[in-house]
Every structure is written in structure tokens, then in C-alpha cells.
């Protein structure tokens, strides 16, 4: 049976181009001041029969996603964009409706001649 048939209807919820300052990096100079990172989220969400009565409680709230990312980025220093990405993915997957999340974290000011460097990960929650 195809995944979509097993999961029911899927809705994509996304957060695009969130730029935030956070303490990240392995080098001493990176630990002295926050750096700009750009974060993108793309979630596949089971929403049952869709929004009920135009009620926010019946859908995944992207404001909660944004606030969750802000809290993770304010939670102290991490060395790697991979670690930050995993922390954000784990937060997204705490909602039982989320089946898949793609997280992209880009450091924006690492190289003068490069727009961004970073990582993109996909994590799944198919067991629910």
C-alpha cells in the first residue's frame, strides 16, 4: 500500500528563509559572537479531514514552529550546523501529525565569496 494511502491526506507546512542570530561554530572566534543562520523547514503533516470549523487547533501552527526554532537557537552554543538541524528536526517531530521534516540550516557569513554553507536533513516519523 503506498505511503499516502496509509497516512491519509498529507499537507505540507513550511517556514521559509528564517534568519536568526545564534551561537554556532567550532572555532574560538565563532564562540565570541552570534552568527547569522538561515533556517528552512518543510513538514509533511497528516491533518485528518482537514481544518474543522476554520479552527487553528485543528492544524499544525507554524507560529509554534517559528517559536520552537527561536527557543532552540537561544538555548546555548552548538558547534555544528548538523547538531542544530537535528535539534530542530526533533522539535518538529514531537507533534504526532508530522510524518516527515526537512530542515536546512545555512551559515550566511562564513566565506566572503560564498552566499551560504550548511546542511539539509530529512527525518521521518512513520511509526505513529
XYZ file of N, CA and C in Angstrom:
384
model
N 0.857 -1.177 0.000
C 0.000 0.000 0.000
C 0.905 1.244 0.000
N 0.670 2.206 -0.869
C 1.501 3.407 -0.912
C 1.437 4.187 0.394
N 2.518 4.901 0.676
C 2.625 5.667 1.915
C 1.448 6.627 2.083
N 1.072 7.332 1.037
C -0.002 8.317 1.153
C -1.321 7.652 1.553
N -1.563 6.431 1.057
C -2.785 5.728 1.429
C -2.780 5.343 2.902
N -1.614 4.973 3.421
C -1.507 4.584 4.820
C -1.655 5.787 5.738
N -1.118 6.899 5.330
C -1.063 8.062 6.212
C -2.310 8.924 6.138
N -3.126 8.759 5.122
C -4.232 9.668 4.921
C -3.749 10.873 4.136
N -4.512 11.913 4.136
C -4.140 13.120 3.403
C -2.967 13.812 4.071
N -2.021 14.236 3.242
C -0.858 14.959 3.758
C -0.939 16.421 3.346
N -0.510 17.254 4.235
C -0.433 18.688 3.976
C 1.009 19.100 4.191
N 1.514 19.979 3.352
C 2.868 20.489 3.544
C 2.780 21.826 4.278
N 3.497 21.891 5.353
C 3.600 23.113 6.143
C 5.051 23.542 6.069
N 5.293 24.817 5.841
C 6.679 25.244 5.688
C 6.955 26.581 6.350
N 8.217 26.772 6.662
C 8.758 28.047 7.132
C 9.933 28.332 6.220
N 9.934 29.471 5.574
C 10.960 29.799 4.594
C 11.830 30.962 5.048
N 13.122 30.773 4.882
C 14.117 31.847 4.983
C 14.088 32.602 6.303
N 13.951 31.870 7.392
C 14.040 32.468 8.725
C 15.514 32.772 8.999
N 15.843 34.020 9.213
C 17.221 34.418 9.517
C 17.279 34.808 10.984
N 18.190 34.163 11.685
C 18.280 34.340 13.133
C 19.739 34.328 13.543
N 20.066 35.054 14.584
C 21.420 35.022 15.144
C 21.476 33.941 16.216
N 22.524 33.125 16.139
C 22.696 32.068 17.124
C 24.174 31.796 17.340
N 24.503 31.247 18.481
C 25.885 30.915 18.809
C 26.200 29.537 18.241
N 27.025 29.518 17.191
C 27.321 28.275 16.484
C 28.729 28.332 15.901
N 29.417 27.208 15.943
C 30.728 27.118 15.309
C 31.758 26.455 16.196
N 32.756 25.869 15.550
C 33.786 25.126 16.278
C 35.002 25.980 16.629
N 35.182 27.080 15.953
C 36.375 27.909 16.178
C 36.146 28.913 17.303
N 37.223 29.279 17.970
C 37.129 30.210 19.100
C 36.443 31.520 18.707
N 36.810 32.068 17.549
C 36.208 33.350 17.146
C 34.710 33.206 16.906
N 34.244 32.009 16.564
C 32.816 31.797 16.355
C 32.054 31.737 17.674
N 32.775 31.478 18.744
C 32.141 31.390 20.060
C 32.042 32.751 20.741
N 32.645 33.756 20.128
C 32.663 35.097 20.721
C 31.398 35.897 20.439
N 30.751 35.621 19.318
C 29.559 36.400 18.950
C 28.618 35.522 18.132
N 27.327 35.778 18.250
C 26.365 35.010 17.446
C 26.597 35.222 15.945
N 26.190 34.233 15.163
C 26.283 34.300 13.708
C 24.887 34.221 13.102
N 24.768 34.769 11.909
C 23.502 34.674 11.186
C 23.386 33.304 10.536
N 22.236 32.678 10.742
C 21.905 31.445 10.034
C 20.532 31.611 9.391
N 20.357 30.932 8.272
C 19.053 30.901 7.619
C 18.507 29.491 7.793
N 17.252 29.403 8.223
C 16.627 28.116 8.503
C 15.366 27.976 7.656
N 15.251 26.809 7.018
C 14.060 26.463 6.249
C 13.517 25.134 6.763
N 12.215 25.081 6.920
C 11.530 23.866 7.352
C 10.481 23.499 6.310
N 10.367 22.199 6.066
C 9.322 21.687 5.193
C 8.800 20.414 5.842
N 7.550 20.427 6.263
C 6.969 19.309 7.005
C 5.830 18.676 6.227
N 5.788 17.351 6.238
C 4.633 16.607 5.722
C 3.785 16.228 6.928
N 2.538 16.694 6.913
C 1.688 16.605 8.093
C 0.373 15.912 7.738
N 0.000 14.936 8.555
C -1.313 14.322 8.430
C -2.295 15.232 9.153
N -3.293 15.662 8.425
C -4.252 16.596 9.010
C -5.639 15.999 9.108
N -5.751 14.690 9.001
C -7.064 14.067 9.095
C -7.968 14.546 7.983
N -9.123 15.029 8.324
C -10.079 15.506 7.331
C -9.913 16.993 7.051
N -8.830 17.583 7.515
C -8.581 18.989 7.248
C -9.066 19.881 8.360
N -8.967 21.173 8.152
C -9.390 22.120 9.187
C -10.863 21.950 9.517
N -11.138 21.938 10.768
C -12.516 21.785 11.228
C -13.004 23.132 11.754
N -14.078 23.615 11.167
C -14.697 24.866 11.608
C -13.733 26.043 11.567
N -12.774 25.996 10.626
C -11.821 27.095 10.470
C -11.095 27.379 11.780
N -10.760 26.308 12.524
C -10.194 26.400 13.868
C -8.696 26.106 13.844
N -7.898 27.004 14.391
C -6.442 26.855 14.428
C -5.999 25.582 15.136
N -6.735 25.152 16.133
C -6.355 23.942 16.881
C -6.422 22.671 16.034
N -7.059 22.726 14.881
C -7.185 21.536 14.045
C -6.058 21.403 13.021
N -5.099 22.329 13.024
C -3.974 22.286 12.087
C -2.665 22.512 12.844
N -1.563 22.182 12.179
C -0.240 22.454 12.740
C 0.042 23.946 12.622
N 0.363 24.571 13.729
C 0.554 26.025 13.779
C 2.001 26.386 13.454
N 2.202 27.125 12.375
C 3.576 27.499 12.012
C 4.167 28.511 12.985
N 3.347 29.250 13.722
C 3.880 30.146 14.747
C 4.595 29.345 15.828
N 4.037 28.182 16.185
C 4.696 27.320 17.166
C 6.024 26.794 16.635
N 6.094 26.492 15.344
C 7.355 26.061 14.740
C 8.409 27.164 14.829
N 8.016 28.371 14.447
C 8.946 29.506 14.480
C 9.420 29.768 15.904
N 8.505 29.766 16.850
C 8.893 29.987 18.245
C 9.774 28.862 18.766
N 9.525 27.623 18.327
C 10.369 26.498 18.712
C 11.787 26.645 18.191
N 11.931 27.069 16.945
C 13.259 27.306 16.369
C 13.966 28.420 17.135
N 13.252 29.492 17.419
C 13.847 30.596 18.185
C 14.364 30.113 19.541
N 13.578 29.292 20.221
C 13.980 28.783 21.536
C 15.221 27.898 21.425
N 15.266 27.033 20.434
C 16.432 26.167 20.235
C 17.673 27.003 19.953
N 17.539 28.019 19.118
C 18.680 28.863 18.767
C 19.154 29.721 19.942
N 18.277 29.972 20.896
C 18.631 30.768 22.078
C 19.123 29.909 23.234
N 19.133 28.595 23.055
C 19.395 27.662 24.151
C 20.871 27.432 24.443
N 21.755 28.156 23.821
C 23.180 27.992 24.091
C 23.942 27.572 22.850
N 25.241 27.551 22.989
C 26.145 27.301 21.869
C 26.081 25.852 21.390
N 26.103 25.683 20.065
C 26.330 24.380 19.441
C 27.489 24.530 18.466
N 28.237 23.468 18.312
C 29.386 23.517 17.412
C 29.004 23.381 15.948
N 28.059 22.506 15.641
C 27.818 22.099 14.265
C 26.425 22.458 13.768
N 26.335 22.807 12.476
C 25.012 23.015 11.876
C 24.232 21.705 11.872
N 24.939 20.583 11.817
C 24.276 19.285 11.872
C 23.547 19.095 13.207
N 24.183 19.511 14.292
C 23.556 19.408 15.617
C 22.324 20.301 15.698
N 22.446 21.527 15.232
C 21.302 22.446 15.238
C 20.163 21.878 14.395
N 20.494 21.328 13.242
C 19.477 20.734 12.371
C 18.759 19.585 13.055
N 19.514 18.707 13.708
C 18.909 17.563 14.410
C 17.995 18.032 15.543
N 18.420 19.054 16.281
C 17.594 19.581 17.372
C 16.277 20.147 16.851
N 16.343 20.848 15.739
C 15.135 21.426 15.148
C 14.226 20.325 14.614
N 14.810 19.330 13.950
C 14.006 18.215 13.434
C 13.298 17.485 14.568
N 14.009 17.245 15.651
C 13.410 16.556 16.801
C 12.228 17.347 17.357
N 12.367 18.667 17.428
C 11.274 19.508 17.904
C 10.066 19.385 16.978
N 10.291 19.401 15.689
C 9.189 19.298 14.730
C 8.472 17.954 14.837
N 9.219 16.901 15.079
C 8.638 15.556 15.121
C 7.915 15.245 16.431
N 7.941 16.159 17.390
C 7.204 15.917 18.629
C 5.693 15.970 18.405
N 5.266 16.654 17.351
C 3.843 16.664 17.015
C 3.526 15.370 16.278
N 2.619 14.597 16.802
C 2.314 13.263 16.274
C 1.798 13.276 14.845
N 1.335 14.421 14.363
C 0.836 14.518 12.987
C 1.947 14.644 11.954
N 3.144 15.025 12.393
C 4.259 15.234 11.462
C 4.835 13.882 11.067
N 4.851 13.610 9.772
C 5.396 12.352 9.263
C 6.824 12.512 8.760
N 7.131 13.687 8.215
C 8.470 13.927 7.684
C 8.805 15.400 7.861
N 10.064 15.671 8.146
C 10.529 17.049 8.197
C 11.849 17.147 7.449
N 11.961 18.194 6.681
C 13.221 18.538 6.020
C 13.681 19.851 6.645
N 14.888 19.843 7.188
C 15.446 21.024 7.849
C 16.712 21.424 7.114
N 16.793 22.680 6.717
C 18.005 23.221 6.106
C 18.516 24.341 7.005
N 19.790 24.249 7.394
C 20.429 25.297 8.185
C 21.648 25.775 7.398
N 21.699 27.086 7.172
C 22.794 27.677 6.408
C 23.464 28.776 7.227
N 24.777 28.713 7.324
C 25.549 29.816 7.896
C 25.813 30.805 6.769
N 25.482 32.066 7.007
C 25.462 33.054 5.930
C 26.735 33.872 5.789
N 27.558 33.912 6.801
C 28.690 34.841 6.777
C 30.043 34.153 6.959
N 30.168 32.915 6.491
C 31.399 32.153 6.700
C 32.481 32.567 5.719
N 32.143 32.617 4.440
C 33.107 32.971 3.402
C 32.629 34.211 2.675
N 33.541 35.109 2.403
C 33.194 36.363 1.747
C 32.626 36.145 0.354
N 33.097 35.121 -0.337
C 32.696 34.903 -1.721
C 31.672 33.770 -1.894
N 31.041 33.357 -0.791
C 30.041 32.280 -0.832
C 28.792 32.764 -0.098
N 27.652 32.590 -0.728
C 26.403 33.057 -0.128
C 26.015 32.331 1.151
N 26.257 31.022 1.197
C 25.879 30.241 2.375
C 26.544 28.871 2.315
N 26.775 28.310 3.492
C 27.207 26.916 3.637
C 26.323 26.292 4.699
N 26.108 24.986 4.609
C 25.253 24.385 5.621
C 24.910 22.952 5.321
N 23.775 22.547 5.846
C 23.340 21.158 5.727
C 21.824 21.118 5.615
N 21.352 20.069 4.951
C 19.923 19.801 4.881
C 19.715 18.346 5.267
N 18.771 18.113 6.176
C 18.486 16.745 6.615
C 17.002 16.459 6.460
N 16.663 15.185 6.308
C 15.284 14.733 6.333
C 15.166 13.705 7.444
N 14.121 13.836 8.229
C 13.855 12.866 9.302
C 12.389 12.470 9.210
N 12.118 11.222 9.570
C 10.796 10.641 9.394
C 10.237 10.150 10.715
N 8.928 10.138 10.773
C 8.223 9.568 11.900
C 7.051 8.779 11.323
N 7.337 7.562 10.890
C 6.324 6.748 10.213
C 5.594 5.825 11.163
N 6.085 5.719 12.394
C 5.545 4.738 13.342
C 4.229 5.161 13.975
N 3.860 6.396 13.889
C 2.670 6.868 14.618
C 1.405 6.633 13.872
